[in-house]
Coordinates of C-alpha atoms in Angstrom, one line a residue:
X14 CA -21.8 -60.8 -62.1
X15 CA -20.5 -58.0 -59.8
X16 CA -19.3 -54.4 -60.9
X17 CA -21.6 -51.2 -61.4
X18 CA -21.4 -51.1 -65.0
X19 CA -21.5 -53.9 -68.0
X20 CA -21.0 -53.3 -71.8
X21 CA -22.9 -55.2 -74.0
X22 CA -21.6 -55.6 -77.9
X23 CA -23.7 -57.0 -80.6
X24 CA -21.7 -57.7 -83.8
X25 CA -24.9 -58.1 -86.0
X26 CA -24.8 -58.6 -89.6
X27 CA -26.6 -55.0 -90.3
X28 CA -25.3 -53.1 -87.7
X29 CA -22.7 -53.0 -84.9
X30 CA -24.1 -51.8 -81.1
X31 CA -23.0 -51.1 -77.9
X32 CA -25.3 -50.8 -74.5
X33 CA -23.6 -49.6 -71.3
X34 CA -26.0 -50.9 -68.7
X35 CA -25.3 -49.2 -65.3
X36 CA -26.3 -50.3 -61.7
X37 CA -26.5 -47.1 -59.5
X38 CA -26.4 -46.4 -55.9
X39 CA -30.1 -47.3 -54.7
X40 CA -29.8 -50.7 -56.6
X41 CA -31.6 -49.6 -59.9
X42 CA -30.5 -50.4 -63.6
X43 CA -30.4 -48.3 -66.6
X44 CA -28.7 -47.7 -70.0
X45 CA -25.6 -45.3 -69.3
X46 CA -24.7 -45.1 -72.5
X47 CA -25.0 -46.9 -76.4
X48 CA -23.7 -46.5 -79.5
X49 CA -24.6 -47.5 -83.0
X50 CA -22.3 -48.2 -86.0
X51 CA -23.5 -49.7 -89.8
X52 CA -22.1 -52.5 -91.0
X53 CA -23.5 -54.4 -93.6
X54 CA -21.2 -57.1 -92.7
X55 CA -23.8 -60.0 -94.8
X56 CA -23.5 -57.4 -97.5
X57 CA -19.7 -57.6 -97.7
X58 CA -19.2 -61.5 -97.6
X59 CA -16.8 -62.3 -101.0
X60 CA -18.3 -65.3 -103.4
X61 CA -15.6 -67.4 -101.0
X62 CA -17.9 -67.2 -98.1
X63 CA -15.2 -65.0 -96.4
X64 CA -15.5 -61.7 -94.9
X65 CA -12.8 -59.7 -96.6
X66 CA -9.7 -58.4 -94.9
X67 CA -10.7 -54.2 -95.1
X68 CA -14.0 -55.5 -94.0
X69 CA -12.4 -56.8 -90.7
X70 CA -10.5 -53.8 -90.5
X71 CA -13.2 -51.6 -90.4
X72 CA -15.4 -53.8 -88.0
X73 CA -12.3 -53.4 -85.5
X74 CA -12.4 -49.5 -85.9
X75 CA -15.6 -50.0 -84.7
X76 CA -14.4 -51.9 -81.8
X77 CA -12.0 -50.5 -80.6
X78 CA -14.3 -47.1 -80.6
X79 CA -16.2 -49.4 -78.5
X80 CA -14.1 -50.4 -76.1
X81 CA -12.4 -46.7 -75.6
X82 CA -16.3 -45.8 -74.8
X83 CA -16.7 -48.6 -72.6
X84 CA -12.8 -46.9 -70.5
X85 CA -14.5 -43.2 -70.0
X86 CA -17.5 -45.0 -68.6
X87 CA -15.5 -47.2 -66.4
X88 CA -17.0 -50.4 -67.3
X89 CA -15.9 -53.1 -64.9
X90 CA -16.8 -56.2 -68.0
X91 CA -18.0 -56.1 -71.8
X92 CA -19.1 -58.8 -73.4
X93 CA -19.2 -59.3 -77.2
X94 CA -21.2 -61.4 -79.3
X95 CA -21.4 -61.9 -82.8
X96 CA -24.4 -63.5 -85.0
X97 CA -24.8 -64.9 -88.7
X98 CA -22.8 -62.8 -90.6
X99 CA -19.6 -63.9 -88.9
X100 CA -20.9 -67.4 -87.5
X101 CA -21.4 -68.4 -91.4
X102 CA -18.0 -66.6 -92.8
X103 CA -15.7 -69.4 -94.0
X104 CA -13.0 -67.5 -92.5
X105 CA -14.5 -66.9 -89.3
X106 CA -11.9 -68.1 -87.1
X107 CA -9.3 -65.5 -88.7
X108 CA -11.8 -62.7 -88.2
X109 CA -12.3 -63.4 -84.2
X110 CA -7.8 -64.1 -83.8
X111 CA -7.4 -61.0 -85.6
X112 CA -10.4 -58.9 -83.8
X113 CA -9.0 -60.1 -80.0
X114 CA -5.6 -59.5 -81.4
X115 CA -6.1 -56.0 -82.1
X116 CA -9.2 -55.4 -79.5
X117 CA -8.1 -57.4 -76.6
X118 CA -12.2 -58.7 -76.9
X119 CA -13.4 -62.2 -76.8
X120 CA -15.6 -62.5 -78.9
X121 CA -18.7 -64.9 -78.3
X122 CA -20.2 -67.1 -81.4
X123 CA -23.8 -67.2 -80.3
X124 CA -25.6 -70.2 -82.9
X125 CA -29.2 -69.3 -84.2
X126 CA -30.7 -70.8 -81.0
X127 CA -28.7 -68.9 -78.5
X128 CA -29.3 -65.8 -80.7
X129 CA -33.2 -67.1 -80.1
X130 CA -33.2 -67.5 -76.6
X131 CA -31.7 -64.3 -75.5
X132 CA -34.0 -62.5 -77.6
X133 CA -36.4 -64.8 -76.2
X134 CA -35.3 -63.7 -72.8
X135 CA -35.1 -59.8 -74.0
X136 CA -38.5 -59.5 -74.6
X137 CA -40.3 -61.9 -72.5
X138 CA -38.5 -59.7 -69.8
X139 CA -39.9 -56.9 -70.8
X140 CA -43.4 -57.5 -72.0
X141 CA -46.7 -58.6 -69.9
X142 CA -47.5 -61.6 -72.0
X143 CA -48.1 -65.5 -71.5
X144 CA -48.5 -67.0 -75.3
X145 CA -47.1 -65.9 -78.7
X146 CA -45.0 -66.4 -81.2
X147 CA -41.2 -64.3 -81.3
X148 CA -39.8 -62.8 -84.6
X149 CA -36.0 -61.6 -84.8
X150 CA -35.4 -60.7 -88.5
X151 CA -31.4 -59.6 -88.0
X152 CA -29.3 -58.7 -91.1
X153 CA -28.1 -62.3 -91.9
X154 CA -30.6 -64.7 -89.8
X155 CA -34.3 -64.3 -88.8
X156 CA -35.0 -66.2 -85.6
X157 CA -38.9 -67.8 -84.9
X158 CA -39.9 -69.0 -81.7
X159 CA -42.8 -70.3 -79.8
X160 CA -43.3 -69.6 -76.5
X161 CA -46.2 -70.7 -73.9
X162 CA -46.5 -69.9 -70.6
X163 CA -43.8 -67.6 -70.7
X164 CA -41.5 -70.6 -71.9
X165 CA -39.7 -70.8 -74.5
X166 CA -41.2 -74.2 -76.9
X167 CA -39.6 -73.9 -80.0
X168 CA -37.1 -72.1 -82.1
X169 CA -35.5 -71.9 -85.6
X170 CA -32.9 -69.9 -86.8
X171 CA -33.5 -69.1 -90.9
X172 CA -30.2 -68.4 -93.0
X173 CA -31.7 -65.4 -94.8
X174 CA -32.2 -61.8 -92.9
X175 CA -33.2 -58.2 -94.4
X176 CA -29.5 -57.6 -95.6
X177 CA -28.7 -60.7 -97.4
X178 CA -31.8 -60.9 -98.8
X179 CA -31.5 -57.7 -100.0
X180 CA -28.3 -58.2 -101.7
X181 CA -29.3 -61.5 -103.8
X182 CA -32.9 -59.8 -104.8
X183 CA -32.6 -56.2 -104.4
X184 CA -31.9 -53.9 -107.2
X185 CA -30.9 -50.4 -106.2
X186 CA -33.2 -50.3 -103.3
X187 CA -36.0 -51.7 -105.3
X188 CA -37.7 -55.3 -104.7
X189 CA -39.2 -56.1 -108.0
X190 CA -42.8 -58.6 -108.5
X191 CA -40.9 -61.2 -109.9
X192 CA -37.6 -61.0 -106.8
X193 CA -40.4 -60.6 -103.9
X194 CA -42.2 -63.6 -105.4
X195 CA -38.7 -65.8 -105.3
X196 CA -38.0 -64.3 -102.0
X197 CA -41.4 -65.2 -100.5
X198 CA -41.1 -68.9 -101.9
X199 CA -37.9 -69.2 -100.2
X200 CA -39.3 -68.1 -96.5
X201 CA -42.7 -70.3 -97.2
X202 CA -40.7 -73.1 -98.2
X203 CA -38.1 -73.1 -95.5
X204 CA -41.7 -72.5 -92.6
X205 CA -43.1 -75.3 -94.2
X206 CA -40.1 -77.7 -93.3
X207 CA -40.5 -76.9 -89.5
X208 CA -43.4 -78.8 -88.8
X209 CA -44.3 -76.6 -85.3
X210 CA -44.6 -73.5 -87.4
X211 CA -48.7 -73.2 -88.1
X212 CA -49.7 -75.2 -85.5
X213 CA -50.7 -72.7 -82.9
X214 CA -53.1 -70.7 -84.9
X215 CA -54.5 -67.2 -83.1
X216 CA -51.4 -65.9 -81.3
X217 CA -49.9 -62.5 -81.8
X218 CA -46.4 -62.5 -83.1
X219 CA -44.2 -60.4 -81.5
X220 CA -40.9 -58.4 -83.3
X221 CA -37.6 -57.7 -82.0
X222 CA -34.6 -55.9 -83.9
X223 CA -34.7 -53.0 -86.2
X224 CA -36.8 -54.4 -88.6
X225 CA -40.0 -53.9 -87.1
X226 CA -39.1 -51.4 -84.6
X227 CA -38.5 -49.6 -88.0
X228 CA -41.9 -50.6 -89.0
X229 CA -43.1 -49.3 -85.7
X230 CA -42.0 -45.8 -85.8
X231 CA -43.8 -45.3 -89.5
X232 CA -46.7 -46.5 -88.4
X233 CA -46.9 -44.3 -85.6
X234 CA -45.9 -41.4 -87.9
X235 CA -48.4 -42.6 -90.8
X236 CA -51.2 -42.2 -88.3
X237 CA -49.9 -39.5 -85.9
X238 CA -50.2 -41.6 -83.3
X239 CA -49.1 -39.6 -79.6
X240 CA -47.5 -42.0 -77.4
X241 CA -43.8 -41.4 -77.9
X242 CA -43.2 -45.1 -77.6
X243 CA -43.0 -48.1 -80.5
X244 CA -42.2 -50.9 -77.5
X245 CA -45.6 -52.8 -76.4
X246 CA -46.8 -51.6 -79.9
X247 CA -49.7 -53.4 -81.5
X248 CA -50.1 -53.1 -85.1
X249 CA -52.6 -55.1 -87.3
X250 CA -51.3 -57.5 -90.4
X251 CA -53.5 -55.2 -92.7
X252 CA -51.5 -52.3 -91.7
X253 CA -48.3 -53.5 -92.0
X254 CA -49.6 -54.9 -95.8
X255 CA -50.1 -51.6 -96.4
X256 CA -47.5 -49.9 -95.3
X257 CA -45.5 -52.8 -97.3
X258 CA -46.8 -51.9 -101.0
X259 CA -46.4 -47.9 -100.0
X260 CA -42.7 -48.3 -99.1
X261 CA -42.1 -51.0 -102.2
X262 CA -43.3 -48.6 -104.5
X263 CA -41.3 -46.0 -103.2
X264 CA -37.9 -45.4 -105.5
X265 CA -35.3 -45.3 -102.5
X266 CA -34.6 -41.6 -102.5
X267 CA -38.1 -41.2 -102.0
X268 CA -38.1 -43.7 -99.1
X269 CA -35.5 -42.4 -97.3
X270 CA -37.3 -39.1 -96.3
X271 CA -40.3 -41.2 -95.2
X272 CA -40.9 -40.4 -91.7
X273 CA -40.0 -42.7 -89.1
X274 CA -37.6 -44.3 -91.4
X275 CA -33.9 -43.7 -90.6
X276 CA -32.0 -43.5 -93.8
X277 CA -29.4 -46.6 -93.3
X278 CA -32.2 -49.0 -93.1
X279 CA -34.4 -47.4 -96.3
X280 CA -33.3 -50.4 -98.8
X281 CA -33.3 -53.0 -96.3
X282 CA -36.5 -52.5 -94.2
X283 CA -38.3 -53.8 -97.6
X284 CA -36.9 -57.3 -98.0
X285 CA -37.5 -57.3 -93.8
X286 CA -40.7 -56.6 -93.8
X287 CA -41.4 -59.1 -97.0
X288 CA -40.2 -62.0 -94.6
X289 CA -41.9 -60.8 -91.5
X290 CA -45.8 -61.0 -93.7
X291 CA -44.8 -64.6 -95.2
X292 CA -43.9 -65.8 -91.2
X293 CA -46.7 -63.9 -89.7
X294 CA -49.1 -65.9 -92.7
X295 CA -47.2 -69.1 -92.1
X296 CA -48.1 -68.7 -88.5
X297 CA -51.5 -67.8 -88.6
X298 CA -50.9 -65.2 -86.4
X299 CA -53.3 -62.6 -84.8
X300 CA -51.8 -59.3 -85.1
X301 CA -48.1 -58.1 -84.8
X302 CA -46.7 -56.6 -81.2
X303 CA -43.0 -54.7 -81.1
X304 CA -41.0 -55.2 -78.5
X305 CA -38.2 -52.5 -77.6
X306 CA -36.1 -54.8 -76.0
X307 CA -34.0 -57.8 -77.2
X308 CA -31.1 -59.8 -77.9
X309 CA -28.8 -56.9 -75.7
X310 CA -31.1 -56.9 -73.1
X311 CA -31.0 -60.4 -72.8
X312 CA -27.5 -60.8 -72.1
X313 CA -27.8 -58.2 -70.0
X314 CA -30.3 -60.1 -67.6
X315 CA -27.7 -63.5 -68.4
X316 CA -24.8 -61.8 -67.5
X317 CA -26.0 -59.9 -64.6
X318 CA -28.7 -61.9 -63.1
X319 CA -27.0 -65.2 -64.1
X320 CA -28.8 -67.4 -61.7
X321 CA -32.3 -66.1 -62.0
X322 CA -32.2 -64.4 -65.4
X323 CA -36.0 -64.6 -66.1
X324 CA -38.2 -62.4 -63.7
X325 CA -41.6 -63.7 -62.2
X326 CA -43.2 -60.5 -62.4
X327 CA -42.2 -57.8 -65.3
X328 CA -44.3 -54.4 -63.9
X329 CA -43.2 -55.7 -60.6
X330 CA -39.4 -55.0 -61.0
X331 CA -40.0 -52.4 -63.9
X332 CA -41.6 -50.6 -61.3
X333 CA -39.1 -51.4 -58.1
X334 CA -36.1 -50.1 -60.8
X335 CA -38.3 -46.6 -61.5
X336 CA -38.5 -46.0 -58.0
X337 CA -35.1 -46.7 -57.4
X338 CA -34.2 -44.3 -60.0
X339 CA -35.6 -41.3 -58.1
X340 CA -34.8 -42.1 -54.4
X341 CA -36.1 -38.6 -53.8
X342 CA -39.2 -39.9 -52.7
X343 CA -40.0 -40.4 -49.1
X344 CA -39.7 -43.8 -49.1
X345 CA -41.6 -44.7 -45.8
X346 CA -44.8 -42.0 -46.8
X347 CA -44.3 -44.1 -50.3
X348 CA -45.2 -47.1 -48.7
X349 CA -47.8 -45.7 -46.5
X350 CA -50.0 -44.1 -49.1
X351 CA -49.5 -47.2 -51.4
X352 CA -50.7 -49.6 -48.7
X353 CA -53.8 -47.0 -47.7
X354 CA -55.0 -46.6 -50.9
X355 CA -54.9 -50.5 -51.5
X356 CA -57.5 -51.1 -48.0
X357 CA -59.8 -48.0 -49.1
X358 CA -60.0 -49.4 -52.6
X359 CA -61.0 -52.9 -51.8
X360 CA -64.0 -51.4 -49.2
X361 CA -65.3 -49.3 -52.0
X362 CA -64.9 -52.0 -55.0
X363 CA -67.0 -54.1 -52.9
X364 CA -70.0 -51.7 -53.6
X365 CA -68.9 -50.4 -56.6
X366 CA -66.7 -52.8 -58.2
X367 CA -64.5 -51.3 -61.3
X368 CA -62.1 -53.2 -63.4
X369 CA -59.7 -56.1 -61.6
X370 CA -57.0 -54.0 -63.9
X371 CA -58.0 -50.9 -61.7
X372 CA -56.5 -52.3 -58.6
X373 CA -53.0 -52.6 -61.0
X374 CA -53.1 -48.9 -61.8
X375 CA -53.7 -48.0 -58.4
X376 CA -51.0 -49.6 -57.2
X377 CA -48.9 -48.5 -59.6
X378 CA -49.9 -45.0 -59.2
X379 CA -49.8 -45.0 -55.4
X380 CA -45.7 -46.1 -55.8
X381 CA -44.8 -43.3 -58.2
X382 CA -47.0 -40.7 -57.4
X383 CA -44.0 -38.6 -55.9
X384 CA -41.1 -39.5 -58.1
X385 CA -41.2 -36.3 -60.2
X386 CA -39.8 -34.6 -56.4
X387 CA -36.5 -35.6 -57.9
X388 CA -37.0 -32.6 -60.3
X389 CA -38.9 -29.9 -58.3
X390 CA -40.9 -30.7 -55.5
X391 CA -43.8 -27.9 -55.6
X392 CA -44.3 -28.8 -59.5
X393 CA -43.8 -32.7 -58.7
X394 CA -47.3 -33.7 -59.8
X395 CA -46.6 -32.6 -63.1
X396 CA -42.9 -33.5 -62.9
X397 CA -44.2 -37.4 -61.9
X398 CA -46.8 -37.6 -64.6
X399 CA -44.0 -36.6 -67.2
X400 CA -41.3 -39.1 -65.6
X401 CA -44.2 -42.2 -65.8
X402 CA -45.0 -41.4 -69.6
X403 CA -41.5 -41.3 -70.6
X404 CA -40.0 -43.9 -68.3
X405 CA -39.3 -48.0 -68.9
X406 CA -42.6 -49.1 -67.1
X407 CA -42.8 -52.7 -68.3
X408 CA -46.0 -54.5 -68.0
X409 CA -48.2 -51.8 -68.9
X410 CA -49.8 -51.2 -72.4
X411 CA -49.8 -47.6 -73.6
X412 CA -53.3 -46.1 -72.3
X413 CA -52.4 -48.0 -69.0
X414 CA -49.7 -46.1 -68.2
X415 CA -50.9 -42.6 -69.5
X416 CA -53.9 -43.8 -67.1
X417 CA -51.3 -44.5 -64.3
X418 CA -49.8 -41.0 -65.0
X419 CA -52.8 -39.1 -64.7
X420 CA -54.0 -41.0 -61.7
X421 CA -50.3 -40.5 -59.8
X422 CA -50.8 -37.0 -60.9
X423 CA -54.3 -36.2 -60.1
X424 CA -54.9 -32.7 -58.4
X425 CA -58.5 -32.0 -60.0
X426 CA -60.5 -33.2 -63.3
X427 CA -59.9 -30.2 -65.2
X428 CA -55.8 -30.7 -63.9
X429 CA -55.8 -34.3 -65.5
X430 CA -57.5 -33.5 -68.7
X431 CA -55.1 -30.7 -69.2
X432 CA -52.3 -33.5 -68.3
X433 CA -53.9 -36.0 -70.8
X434 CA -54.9 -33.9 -73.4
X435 CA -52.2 -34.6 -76.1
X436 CA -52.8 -38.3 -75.8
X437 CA -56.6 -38.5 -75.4
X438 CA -57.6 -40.3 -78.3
X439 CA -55.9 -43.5 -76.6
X440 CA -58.5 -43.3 -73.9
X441 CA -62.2 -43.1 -73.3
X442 CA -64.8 -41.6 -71.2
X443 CA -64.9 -44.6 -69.3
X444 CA -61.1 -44.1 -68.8
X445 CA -61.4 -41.0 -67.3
X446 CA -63.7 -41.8 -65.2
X447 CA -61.5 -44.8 -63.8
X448 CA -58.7 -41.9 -63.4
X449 CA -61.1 -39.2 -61.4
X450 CA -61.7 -42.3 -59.2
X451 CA -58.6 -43.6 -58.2
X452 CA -57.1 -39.9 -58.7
X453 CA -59.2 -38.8 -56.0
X454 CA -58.6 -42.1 -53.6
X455 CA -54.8 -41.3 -54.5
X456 CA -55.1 -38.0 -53.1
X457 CA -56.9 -38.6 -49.8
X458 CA -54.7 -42.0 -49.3
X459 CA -52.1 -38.9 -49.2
X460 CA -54.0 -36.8 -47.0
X461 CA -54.4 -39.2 -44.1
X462 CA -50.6 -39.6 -44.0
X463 CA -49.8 -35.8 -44.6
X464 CA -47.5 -35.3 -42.1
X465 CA -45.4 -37.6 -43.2
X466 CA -44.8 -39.4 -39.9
X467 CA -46.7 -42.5 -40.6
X468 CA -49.2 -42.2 -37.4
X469 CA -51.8 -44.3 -38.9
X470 CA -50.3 -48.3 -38.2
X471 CA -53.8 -49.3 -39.1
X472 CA -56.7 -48.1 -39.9
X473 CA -60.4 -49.8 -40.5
X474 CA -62.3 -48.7 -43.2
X475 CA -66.1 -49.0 -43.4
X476 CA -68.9 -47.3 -45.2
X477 CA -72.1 -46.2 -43.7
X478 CA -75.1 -44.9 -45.7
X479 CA -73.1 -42.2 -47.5
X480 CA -70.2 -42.0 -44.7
X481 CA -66.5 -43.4 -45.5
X482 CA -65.7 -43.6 -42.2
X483 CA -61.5 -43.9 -41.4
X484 CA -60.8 -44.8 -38.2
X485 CA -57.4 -45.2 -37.0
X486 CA -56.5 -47.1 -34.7
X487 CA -54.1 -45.9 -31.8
X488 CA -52.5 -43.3 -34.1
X489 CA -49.6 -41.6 -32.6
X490 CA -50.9 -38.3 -32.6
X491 CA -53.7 -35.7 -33.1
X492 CA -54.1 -36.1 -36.8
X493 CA -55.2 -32.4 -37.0
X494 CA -53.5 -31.9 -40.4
X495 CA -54.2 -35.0 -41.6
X496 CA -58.4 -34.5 -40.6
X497 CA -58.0 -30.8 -42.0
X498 CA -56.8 -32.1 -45.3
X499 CA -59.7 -34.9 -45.6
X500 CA -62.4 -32.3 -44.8
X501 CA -61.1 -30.4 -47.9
X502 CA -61.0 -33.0 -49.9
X503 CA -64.3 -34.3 -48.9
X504 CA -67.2 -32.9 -51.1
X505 CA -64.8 -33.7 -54.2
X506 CA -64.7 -36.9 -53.6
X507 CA -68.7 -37.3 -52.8
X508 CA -69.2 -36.1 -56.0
X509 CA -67.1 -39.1 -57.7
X510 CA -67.5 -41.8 -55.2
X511 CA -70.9 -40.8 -53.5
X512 CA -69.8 -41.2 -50.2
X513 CA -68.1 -38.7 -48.0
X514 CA -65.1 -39.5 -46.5
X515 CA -64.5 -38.7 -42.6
X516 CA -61.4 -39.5 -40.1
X517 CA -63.5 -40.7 -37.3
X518 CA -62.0 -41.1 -34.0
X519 CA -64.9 -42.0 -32.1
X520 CA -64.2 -45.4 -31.6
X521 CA -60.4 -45.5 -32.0
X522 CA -59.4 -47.4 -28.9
X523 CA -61.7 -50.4 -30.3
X524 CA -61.1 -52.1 -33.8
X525 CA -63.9 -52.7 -35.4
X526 CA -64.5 -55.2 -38.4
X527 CA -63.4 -53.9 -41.6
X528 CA -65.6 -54.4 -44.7

């Protein structure tokens, strides 16, 4: 797929979106632009099976609004699919003639298992995970997969989603004792026929679609929670039980102003989350993850990456696309620091071993440390632990990443307490210590290539009794900056590490044997 810019148009049966995913300059990707329409298209289906003919209309308003976004943003291709709502219509094929009559677009019938393998693809994309179960519950279909390995194993597509459902047992926003108990019967019955589904007890089921992103956001407001985040989300089955019976109770005006909740999805979100408990029991599930990504960003990855749509290594390329965002950064000091830090660490993890998941933020940290120079360099410390929090870094769970932050941003302790203050209920003291650490390995990994010129091509790394001795080896020049800034740095870092770093030259001409 070639062109800087693709549109992407879901024709769900709850709501209509647009993503414009852009490919800049440097090589990176990133949303240019989306859009979001209602459409309660399940909703509007006559007792004929047929979507009427102002219901079309109005879904090619939305369109054609579409498309003119998809003009000012020069998109080189769009591609539209549509999902239950129109695939079950009776009149379906009159609905996509008249929409490419009046739109000029395609439009692309995915079947419940396409629908499940992009959202397969979406998320497993997106998310550091090897086993699980996936849960799409769209407006007109819910889609269940298995998935081991990071392969997809099973699927089903159901015929019932959040807005049908709602419209055969909702009343006025409400889900009475005696509809939920019909409803649930329905989903339990229709598990039971899949013979897979149960089988795998002890995975975590993870949600796509607004249905439990929804649920996502009023958790995290329910329990103030201060990651800005719902993707990579756990949430227990208790929780979401609860949250259940406090929304169901709710009269709808009520539920609209709960927070978290936006207000086209208030009577909806109920008969979603009722199916989401009955899967998640028919399962035997674990605990529920969200996932931000999905369907869209599956056929992103089909339609741009066609050959190799799946990537080996999520944090890898989450993290390759970051830095490719802010090409700011000296990329050749980048590199430098990143592969220093990486040598120091291992010497020192020999004697004092700390987490395998250490070496992960590390180098994660050592690669990002100086994007936030795309805003302001003398403030880019604080600029790069901003950028990492708020930024698309796959692969990572929550505290990992506000650990990576703080460790790319590290100056001093009382600097990356300050830093981690509104979020430090997600770590512990353990945690902080792990960021003092590599924090303070970040900054003299930084020091011995201050200069920016690269003059250490290698450098051997021992320890003796409480010496880190760093000893280059033919460096192209004096290193006076560089042995200035380690000497600074040096009675900080005793105090964390125990052992006092030095840039010895005394044996510089012979390589010794590194640890």
């Amino acid at each position: 797929m070639t062109g800087q810019r693709i549109g992407i148009i879901d024709i769900g049966s709850n709501s209509v979106r647009l993503v414009v995913y852009e490919k800049t300059a440097n090589g990176a990707h990133r949303v240019a632009d989306s859009s979001k329409r209602p459409a309660r298209l399940s909703e509007r289906i006559d007792e004929n099976g047929c979507l009427p003919g102002a219901a079309i209309d109005d879904l090619i308003d939305t369109l054609n609004h579409f498309t003119m976004i998809c003009t000012h943003n020069h998109t080189s291709h769009i591609r539209a699919v549509a999902t239950a709502a129109i695939r079950n219509a009776n009149n379906r094929s009159e609905i996509l003639a008249r929409i490419h009559s009046a739109t000029g677009l395609s439009i692309e019938l995915l079947t419940g298992e396409d629908e499940a393998s992009y959202g397969f693809l979406g998320m497993i994309n997106s998310l550091h995970i090897r086993d699980g179960l996936l849960i799409d519950i769209g407006g007109g279909s819910t889609e269940l997969s298995l998935f081991r390995n990071r392969v997809l194993v099973h699927s089903v597509s159901f015929p019932f989603g959040c807005v049908s459902f709602n419209k055969r047992f909702g009343t006025k926003g409400t889900l009475q004792d005696e509809d939920l108990k019909a409803l649930e019967a329905i989903v339990a019955e229709a598990a039971r026929n899949e013979t897979w589904i149960g089988e795998t007890a002890g995975l975590p089921l993870v949600g796509v679609g607004g249905t439990v992103r929804a649920l996502g956001k009023m958790h995290q407001a329910a329990y103030k929670y201060p990651f800005p985040q719902t993707h990579n989300y756990p949430i227990t089955s208790e929780h979401v039980d609860e949250l259940f019976h406090q929304m169901r109770k709710l009269p709808l005006d009520k539920r609209r102003k709960l927070p978290g909740l936006s207000k086209d999805r208030a009577d909806v979100v109920v008969p979603g989350v009722a199916i989401l408990r009955v899967l998640f029991r028919a399962t035997k599930a674990t605990y529920y993850r969200i996932c931000g990504a999905g369907l869209r960003d599956g056929l992103f990855h089909a339609t741009r990456f066609p050959n190799r749509p799946k990537l080996d290594d999520v944090l890898k390329y989450s993290l390759t696309n970051l830095s490719a965002l802010h090409p700011e950064a000296p990329k050749q000091h980048v590199l430098q620091v990143n592969r220093i830090s990486l040598e120091i660490y291992d010497v020192l993890n020999y004697v004092q071993p700390l987490t395998p998941q250490s070496r992960v933020l590390l180098d994660t940290a050592s690669q990002l440390f100086r994007i936030g120079a795309s805003i302001d360099y003398y403030e880019y410390a604080r600029h790069s632990f901003y950028l990492i929090v708020n930024s698309q870094l796959n692969g990572l769970t929550h505290r990992e990443m506000i650990m990576t932050a703080a460790i790319a941003s590290y100056k001093s302790k009382g600097r990356a307490r300050q830093h981690i203050s509104e979020y430090k209920e997600l770590l512990n003291e353990s945690d902080l210590e792990v960021i003092y650490k590599l924090g303070s390995l970040l900054q003299l990994s930084t020091a011995l290539d201050r200069g920016e010129t690269q003059a250490i091509a290698q450098l051997n790394v021992q320890l003796s009794g409480y010496q880190l001795l760093l000893r280059p080896v033919q460096p192209r020049g004096t290193l006076a900056v560089e042995r200035r800034e380690v000497e600074e740095l040096a009675s900080e870092f005793k105090k964390l590490w125990g052992f006092t770093p030095s840039l010895d030259f005394s044996s510089t001409h012979v390589p010794s044997k590194t640890l």
